[in-house]
PDB file of C-alpha atoms in Angstrom:
ATOM      1  CA  MET T   1     143.302 181.109 128.329  1.00 45.00           C
ATOM      2  CA  ALA T   2     144.233 181.352 124.700  1.00 43.00           C
ATOM      3  CA  GLU T   3     146.656 183.771 123.628  1.00 46.00           C
ATOM      4  CA  ASN T   4     145.188 186.730 121.583  1.00 50.00           C
ATOM      5  CA  ASP T   5     147.123 186.387 118.065  1.00 51.00           C
ATOM      6  CA  THR T   6     145.895 189.513 116.576  1.00 56.00           C
ATOM      7  CA  THR T   7     148.733 191.688 115.612  1.00 58.00           C
ATOM      8  CA  THR T   8     148.402 195.643 115.073  1.00 63.00           C
ATOM      9  CA  ASP T   9     150.805 197.969 113.320  1.00 61.00           C
ATOM     10  CA  ALA T  10     152.049 199.039 116.799  1.00 63.00           C
ATOM     11  CA  ASP T  11     153.364 195.672 117.552  1.00 67.00           C
ATOM     12  CA  LEU T  12     155.593 195.360 114.341  1.00 68.00           C
ATOM     13  CA  THR T  13     158.940 196.849 113.779  1.00 76.00           C
ATOM     14  CA  VAL T  14     159.518 199.638 111.272  1.00 67.00           C
ATOM     15  CA  LYS T  15     160.970 197.123 109.064  1.00 66.00           C
ATOM     16  CA  GLN T  16     157.908 194.839 109.090  1.00 71.00           C
ATOM     17  CA  GLN T  17     155.441 197.701 109.037  1.00 67.00           C
ATOM     18  CA  ARG T  18     157.166 198.625 105.526  1.00 63.00           C
ATOM     19  CA  GLU T  19     157.062 195.079 104.271  1.00 65.00           C
ATOM     20  CA  LYS T  20     153.289 194.573 105.336  1.00 67.00           C
ATOM     21  CA  ARG T  21     152.611 197.966 103.263  1.00 64.00           C
ATOM     22  CA  ARG T  22     154.717 196.934 100.501  1.00 59.00           C
ATOM     23  CA  ALA T  23     152.871 193.503 100.259  1.00 60.00           C
ATOM     24  CA  GLU T  24     149.619 195.238 100.328  1.00 64.00           C
ATOM     25  CA  LYS T  25     150.586 197.587  97.526  1.00 58.00           C
ATOM     26  CA  VAL T  26     151.910 194.562  95.321  1.00 54.00           C
ATOM     27  CA  ALA T  27     148.512 192.767  96.289  1.00 61.00           C
ATOM     28  CA  ALA T  28     146.641 195.944  95.270  1.00 58.00           C
ATOM     29  CA  LEU T  29     148.437 196.088  92.094  1.00 58.00           C
ATOM     30  CA  LYS T  30     148.094 192.691  91.171  1.00 57.00           C
ATOM     31  CA  HIS T  31     144.279 192.843  91.608  1.00 65.00           C
ATOM     32  CA  LYS T  32     144.214 196.072  89.695  1.00 58.00           C
ATOM     33  CA  GLN T  33     146.254 194.438  86.869  1.00 57.00           C
ATOM     34  CA  ALA T  34     144.036 191.327  86.875  1.00 62.00           C
ATOM     35  CA  ARG T  35     140.915 193.366  86.892  1.00 68.00           C
ATOM     36  CA  GLU T  36     142.466 195.350  83.774  1.00 59.00           C
ATOM     37  CA  LYS T  37     143.144 192.261  81.929  1.00 61.00           C
ATOM     38  CA  ARG T  38     139.898 190.734  82.377  1.00 67.00           C
ATOM     39  CA  ASN T  39     138.238 193.907  81.090  1.00 64.00           C
ATOM     40  CA  ARG T  40     140.560 194.113  78.060  1.00 61.00           C
ATOM     41  CA  LEU T  41     139.644 190.765  77.283  1.00 62.00           C
ATOM     42  CA  LEU T  42     135.848 191.366  77.533  1.00 62.00           C
ATOM     43  CA  GLY T  43     136.587 194.205  75.394  1.00 60.00           C
ATOM     44  CA  ILE T  44     138.331 192.191  72.999  1.00 57.00           C
ATOM     45  CA  VAL T  45     135.563 189.672  72.777  1.00 56.00           C
ATOM     46  CA  ALA T  46     132.783 192.249  72.468  1.00 53.00           C
ATOM     47  CA  ALA T  47     134.897 194.033  69.509  1.00 54.00           C
ATOM     48  CA  SER T  48     135.163 190.560  67.846  1.00 54.00           C
ATOM     49  CA  THR T  49     131.691 189.771  68.011  1.00 51.00           C
ATOM     50  CA  ALA T  50     130.782 193.237  66.805  1.00 48.00           C
ATOM     51  CA  GLY T  51     133.368 192.738  63.957  1.00 50.00           C
ATOM     52  CA  LEU T  52     132.011 189.304  63.123  1.00 47.00           C
ATOM     53  CA  LEU T  53     128.455 190.815  62.965  1.00 49.00           C
ATOM     54  CA  VAL T  54     129.545 193.767  60.722  1.00 45.00           C
ATOM     55  CA  ILE T  55     131.212 191.117  58.187  1.00 46.00           C
ATOM     56  CA  GLY T  56     128.357 188.735  58.488  1.00 48.00           C
ATOM     57  CA  THR T  57     125.788 191.679  57.534  1.00 45.00           C
ATOM     58  CA  LEU T  58     128.368 193.037  54.587  1.00 43.00           C
ATOM     59  CA  VAL T  59     128.588 189.592  53.170  1.00 43.00           C
ATOM     60  CA  THR T  60     124.774 189.147  53.176  1.00 45.00           C
ATOM     61  CA  ILE T  61     124.231 192.665  51.632  1.00 39.00           C
ATOM     62  CA  VAL T  62     126.885 191.600  49.032  1.00 41.00           C
ATOM     63  CA  VAL T  63     125.620 188.206  48.215  1.00 42.00           C
ATOM     64  CA  THR T  64     121.791 189.581  48.183  1.00 41.00           C
ATOM     65  CA  SER T  65     122.916 192.558  45.971  1.00 45.00           C
ATOM     66  CA  SER T  66     125.169 190.684  43.830  1.00 49.00           C
ATOM     67  CA  THR T  67     122.454 188.621  42.130  1.00 54.00           C
ATOM     68  CA  PRO T  68     119.443 190.784  42.112  1.00 66.00           C
ATOM     69  CA  PRO T  69     116.060 189.350  40.571  1.00 74.00           C
ATOM     70  CA  ARG T  70     116.047 190.954  36.773  1.00 85.00           C
ATOM     71  CA  ASP T  71     113.126 192.719  35.650  1.00 94.00           C
ATOM     72  CA  PRO T  72     112.120 190.905  32.129  1.00 95.00           C
ATOM     73  CA  ALA T  73     110.621 194.171  30.927  1.00 92.00           C
ATOM     74  CA  ALA T  74     114.054 195.818  31.595  1.00 95.00           C
ATOM     75  CA  ILE T  75     116.136 193.689  29.439  1.00 97.00           C
ATOM     76  CA  GLU T  76     117.045 194.812  26.107  1.00 97.00           C
ATOM     77  CA  ILE T  77     118.153 192.508  23.472  1.00 98.00           C
ATOM     78  CA  GLU T  78     120.238 193.627  20.478  1.00 98.00           C
ATOM     79  CA  GLY T  79     118.729 192.475  17.060  1.00 98.00           C
ATOM     80  CA  LEU T  80     115.487 191.529  18.297  1.00 98.00           C
ATOM     81  CA  GLU T  81     112.652 190.887  16.085  1.00 98.00           C
ATOM     82  CA  THR T  82     109.153 191.405  16.714  1.00 97.00           C
ATOM     83  CA  PHE T  83     105.980 190.095  15.001  1.00 97.00           C
ATOM     84  CA  ASP T  84     102.632 191.762  15.356  1.00 94.00           C
ATOM     85  CA  SER T  85      99.116 190.467  14.559  1.00 92.00           C
ATOM     86  CA  LEU T  86      99.733 187.063  14.643  1.00 97.00           C
ATOM     87  CA  GLU T  87      96.939 184.725  14.644  1.00 95.00           C
ATOM     88  CA  ALA T  88      96.508 182.308  17.561  1.00 96.00           C
ATOM     89  CA  VAL T  89      94.110 179.921  15.828  1.00 97.00           C
ATOM     90  CA  HIS T  90      94.004 176.046  15.432  1.00 97.00           C
ATOM     91  CA  VAL T  91      94.512 174.477  12.078  1.00 98.00           C
ATOM     92  CA  GLN T  92      94.753 170.720  11.032  1.00 96.00           C
ATOM     93  CA  SER T  93      96.971 171.451   7.907  1.00 95.00           C
ATOM     94  CA  ALA T  94     100.496 172.483   7.556  1.00 96.00           C
ATOM     95  CA  VAL T  95     101.455 176.196   7.607  1.00 97.00           C
ATOM     96  CA  ASP T  96     103.502 178.210   5.601  1.00 96.00           C
ATOM     97  CA  TYR T  97     105.130 180.643   8.049  1.00 97.00           C
ATOM     98  CA  THR T  98     106.741 183.823   7.033  1.00 93.00           C
ATOM     99  CA  MET T  99     109.436 183.496   9.531  1.00 95.00           C
ATOM    100  CA  THR T 100     112.410 180.923  10.048  1.00 95.00           C
ATOM    101  CA  PRO T 101     111.788 179.308  12.501  1.00 97.00           C
ATOM    102  CA  PRO T 102     108.110 180.234  13.204  1.00 98.00           C
ATOM    103  CA  ALA T 103     107.552 182.564  16.346  1.00 98.00           C
ATOM    104  CA  GLY T 104     103.819 182.392  16.398  1.00 98.00           C
ATOM    105  CA  GLY T 105     100.668 182.242  14.160  1.00 98.00           C
ATOM    106  CA  PRO T 106      98.091 179.330  13.408  1.00 98.00           C
ATOM    107  CA  HIS T 107      99.148 176.020  14.789  1.00 98.00           C
ATOM    108  CA  ASN T 108      98.027 172.601  15.475  1.00 98.00           C
ATOM    109  CA  PRO T 109      95.408 171.653  18.286  1.00 98.00           C
ATOM    110  CA  SER T 110      98.044 169.868  20.080  1.00 98.00           C
ATOM    111  CA  TRP T 111     100.858 171.355  21.588  1.00 98.00           C
ATOM    112  CA  LEU T 112     104.652 169.878  21.506  1.00 98.00           C
ATOM    113  CA  ASN T 113     105.874 168.883  25.064  1.00 98.00           C
ATOM    114  CA  CYS T 114     108.610 170.850  26.308  1.00 98.00           C
ATOM    115  CA  GLY T 115     111.999 169.228  26.432  1.00 98.00           C
ATOM    116  CA  ILE T 116     115.098 168.739  24.535  1.00 98.00           C
ATOM    117  CA  TYR T 117     115.190 167.153  21.254  1.00 98.00           C
ATOM    118  CA  GLU T 118     117.678 165.748  18.967  1.00 98.00           C
ATOM    119  CA  GLN T 119     115.745 165.458  15.841  1.00 98.00           C
ATOM    120  CA  GLU T 120     113.394 168.196  14.023  1.00 98.00           C
ATOM    121  CA  VAL T 121     110.098 168.929  15.702  1.00 98.00           C
ATOM    122  CA  PRO T 122     106.615 169.695  13.906  1.00 97.00           C
ATOM    123  CA  ALA T 123     106.575 173.417  13.544  1.00 98.00           C
ATOM    124  CA  GLU T 124     102.734 173.648  13.910  1.00 98.00           C
ATOM    125  CA  TYR T 125     102.862 172.086  17.439  1.00 98.00           C
ATOM    126  CA  ALA T 126     105.869 173.661  18.705  1.00 98.00           C
ATOM    127  CA  VAL T 127     104.211 177.104  17.757  1.00 98.00           C
ATOM    128  CA  HIS T 128     101.211 176.092  20.022  1.00 98.00           C
ATOM    129  CA  SER T 129     103.712 175.696  22.991  1.00 98.00           C
ATOM    130  CA  LEU T 130     104.812 179.379  22.363  1.00 98.00           C
ATOM    131  CA  GLU T 131     101.514 180.158  22.592  1.00 98.00           C
ATOM    132  CA  HIS T 132     101.606 178.645  26.219  1.00 98.00           C
ATOM    133  CA  GLY T 133     104.732 180.776  27.018  1.00 98.00           C
ATOM    134  CA  ALA T 134     107.507 178.432  25.983  1.00 98.00           C
ATOM    135  CA  VAL T 135     110.752 179.500  24.506  1.00 98.00           C
ATOM    136  CA  TRP T 136     111.699 177.538  21.479  1.00 98.00           C
ATOM    137  CA  VAL T 137     115.431 177.312  20.780  1.00 98.00           C
ATOM    138  CA  THR T 138     116.697 176.110  17.820  1.00 98.00           C
ATOM    139  CA  TYR T 139     120.311 175.261  16.407  1.00 98.00           C
ATOM    140  CA  ASP T 140     121.836 174.324  13.177  1.00 98.00           C
ATOM    141  CA  PRO T 141     122.786 170.781  13.407  1.00 97.00           C
ATOM    142  CA  GLU T 142     125.668 171.466  11.031  1.00 96.00           C
ATOM    143  CA  LEU T 143     127.375 174.048  12.913  1.00 96.00           C
ATOM    144  CA  VAL T 144     126.469 173.313  16.773  1.00 98.00           C
ATOM    145  CA  THR T 145     127.840 169.908  17.432  1.00 97.00           C
ATOM    146  CA  GLY T 146     129.998 168.200  20.073  1.00 98.00           C
ATOM    147  CA  GLY T 147     130.698 170.041  23.080  1.00 97.00           C
ATOM    148  CA  ASP T 148     129.117 173.363  21.913  1.00 98.00           C
ATOM    149  CA  LEU T 149     125.646 171.206  21.704  1.00 98.00           C
ATOM    150  CA  ASP T 150     126.228 169.796  25.062  1.00 98.00           C
ATOM    151  CA  ALA T 151     126.666 173.255  26.655  1.00 98.00           C
ATOM    152  CA  LEU T 152     123.662 174.343  24.835  1.00 98.00           C
ATOM    153  CA  ARG T 153     121.718 171.606  26.327  1.00 98.00           C
ATOM    154  CA  ARG T 154     122.689 172.092  29.721  1.00 97.00           C
ATOM    155  CA  ALA T 155     122.057 175.904  29.651  1.00 97.00           C
ATOM    156  CA  MET T 156     118.337 175.232  29.124  1.00 98.00           C
ATOM    157  CA  PRO T 157     115.934 175.602  32.040  1.00 97.00           C
ATOM    158  CA  SER T 158     113.979 172.623  33.240  1.00 95.00           C
ATOM    159  CA  THR T 159     110.243 173.810  32.141  1.00 97.00           C
ATOM    160  CA  TYR T 160     108.770 175.940  29.310  1.00 98.00           C
ATOM    161  CA  ILE T 161     111.780 175.268  26.711  1.00 98.00           C
ATOM    162  CA  ILE T 162     112.003 173.544  23.606  1.00 98.00           C
ATOM    163  CA  LEU T 163     115.471 172.744  22.216  1.00 98.00           C
ATOM    164  CA  SER T 164     115.744 171.269  18.682  1.00 98.00           C
ATOM    165  CA  PRO T 165     117.821 171.268  15.642  1.00 98.00           C
ATOM    166  CA  PHE T 166     116.373 173.274  12.827  1.00 98.00           C
ATOM    167  CA  SER T 167     117.603 172.915   9.023  1.00 94.00           C
ATOM    168  CA  ASP T 168     118.301 176.266   7.174  1.00 91.00           C
ATOM    169  CA  LEU T 169     118.607 178.433  10.079  1.00 96.00           C
ATOM    170  CA  PRO T 170     119.725 182.306   9.245  1.00 95.00           C
ATOM    171  CA  ALA T 171     122.144 181.834  12.218  1.00 97.00           C
ATOM    172  CA  PRO T 172     123.938 179.089  14.379  1.00 98.00           C
ATOM    173  CA  VAL T 173     121.148 179.771  16.830  1.00 98.00           C
ATOM    174  CA  VAL T 174     117.814 181.354  16.840  1.00 98.00           C
ATOM    175  CA  ALA T 175     115.526 181.772  19.934  1.00 98.00           C
ATOM    176  CA  SER T 176     111.860 182.268  19.407  1.00 98.00           C
ATOM    177  CA  ALA T 177     108.913 183.309  21.645  1.00 98.00           C
ATOM    178  CA  TRP T 178     105.496 184.213  20.757  1.00 98.00           C
ATOM    179  CA  GLY T 179     105.905 187.395  18.498  1.00 98.00           C
ATOM    180  CA  SER T 180     109.608 187.498  19.184  1.00 98.00           C
ATOM    181  CA  GLN T 181     112.825 186.172  17.949  1.00 98.00           C
ATOM    182  CA  VAL T 182     116.482 186.703  17.858  1.00 98.00           C
ATOM    183  CA  ALA T 183     119.293 185.232  15.780  1.00 98.00           C
ATOM    184  CA  LEU T 184     122.385 184.498  17.841  1.00 98.00           C
ATOM    185  CA  ASP T 185     126.066 184.289  17.164  1.00 97.00           C
ATOM    186  CA  GLY T 186     126.492 180.711  18.877  1.00 96.00           C
ATOM    187  CA  VAL T 187     125.684 179.089  22.030  1.00 97.00           C
ATOM    188  CA  ASP T 188     127.719 181.216  24.098  1.00 97.00           C
ATOM    189  CA  ASP T 189     125.900 184.396  22.896  1.00 98.00           C
ATOM    190  CA  PRO T 190     124.705 186.180  26.062  1.00 97.00           C
ATOM    191  CA  ARG T 191     121.859 187.491  24.185  1.00 98.00           C
ATOM    192  CA  LEU T 192     120.395 183.756  24.746  1.00 98.00           C
ATOM    193  CA  ASN T 193     120.057 183.753  28.410  1.00 98.00           C
ATOM    194  CA  ASP T 194     118.524 187.341  28.178  1.00 98.00           C
ATOM    195  CA  PHE T 195     115.940 186.046  25.621  1.00 98.00           C
ATOM    196  CA  ILE T 196     114.894 183.052  27.796  1.00 98.00           C
ATOM    197  CA  VAL T 197     114.651 185.438  30.849  1.00 98.00           C
ATOM    198  CA  LYS T 198     112.536 187.827  29.091  1.00 98.00           C
ATOM    199  CA  PHE T 199     110.195 185.918  27.297  1.00 98.00           C
ATOM    200  CA  ARG T 200     109.846 182.293  28.940  1.00 98.00           C
ATOM    201  CA  LEU T 201     106.029 182.482  30.459  1.00 98.00           C
ATOM    202  CA  SER T 202     105.891 185.947  29.344  1.00 97.00           C
ATOM    203  CA  PRO T 203     102.548 187.334  29.768  1.00 96.00           C
ATOM    204  CA  ASP T 204     102.605 188.881  25.995  1.00 95.00           C
ATOM    205  CA  ALA T 205     101.902 184.942  25.067  1.00 97.00           C
ATOM    206  CA  PRO T 206      98.389 184.232  24.187  1.00 97.00           C
ATOM    207  CA  GLU T 207      98.082 181.857  27.032  1.00 98.00           C
ATOM    208  CA  PRO T 208     101.101 181.893  29.027  1.00 97.00           C
ATOM    209  CA  GLY T 209     101.537 179.287  32.011  1.00 97.00           C
ATOM    210  CA  ALA T 210      99.205 176.746  29.997  1.00 98.00           C
ATOM    211  CA  LEU T 211     100.263 173.167  29.962  1.00 98.00           C
ATOM    212  CA  CYS T 212     103.760 172.401  28.346  1.00 97.00           C
ATOM    213  CA  SER T 213     103.415 168.881  28.916  1.00 97.00           C
ATOM    214  CA  GLN T 214     100.866 165.859  28.719  1.00 97.00           C
ATOM    215  CA  SER T 215     100.471 166.327  24.986  1.00 97.00           C
ATOM    216  CA  LEU T 216     102.545 165.260  22.190  1.00 95.00           C
ATOM    217  CA  ASP T 217     106.075 164.287  22.157  1.00 97.00           C
ATOM    218  CA  GLY T 218     108.089 164.785  18.988  1.00 96.00           C
ATOM    219  CA  PRO T 219     110.789 162.653  17.440  1.00 96.00           C
ATOM    220  CA  GLY T 220     113.896 162.515  19.258  1.00 97.00           C
ATOM    221  CA  LYS T 221     112.794 163.572  22.753  1.00 98.00           C
ATOM    222  CA  ILE T 222     115.615 162.837  25.214  1.00 97.00           C
ATOM    223  CA  SER T 223     114.428 164.774  28.384  1.00 94.00           C
TER     224      SER T 223
END
């Protein structure tokens, strides 16, 4: 018959009973410590995840709020000139405009294809492009050269913009739209970007969004 190896506390000496209780307490303490460590790790992970979510949310808020869409109607431009009662009629002859460069009025039946030009363009064709919502940026070729000219060209949008030299300007750079114009101090004048944002494809143009391509290229078109 097999010997029963089940041992009870009564079978142990006093010393063995103390050692057994001590071992049980140590095991229970280690179990408690392991459980608390696991809980702390889970708490750290949860806190880190929450922190990352908060940071992500804050970054999203900062990024989206730092570049809000600009309302063209709310942009105010110092020195802006406006011209009322401009005739949007087609003529075949040259036009003697009352402003330099022209910012609207009678114009050729063909519009000028938008783009960047290194030579002066026919005003009567460019004015027709203004009728379609384009902005015409002109510069004095004697004052704007080299790196300044390169920077000005890089600053132009890809559509509904005309950039060309213009002799005898009243300022280094002049930006024109249908019925509006501003003389600028140079290529880095912040009013240039304000003007483009405010007036490019403006609903105040007679035919905003009409074609600014598929018509006439002026001399010296480079893009």
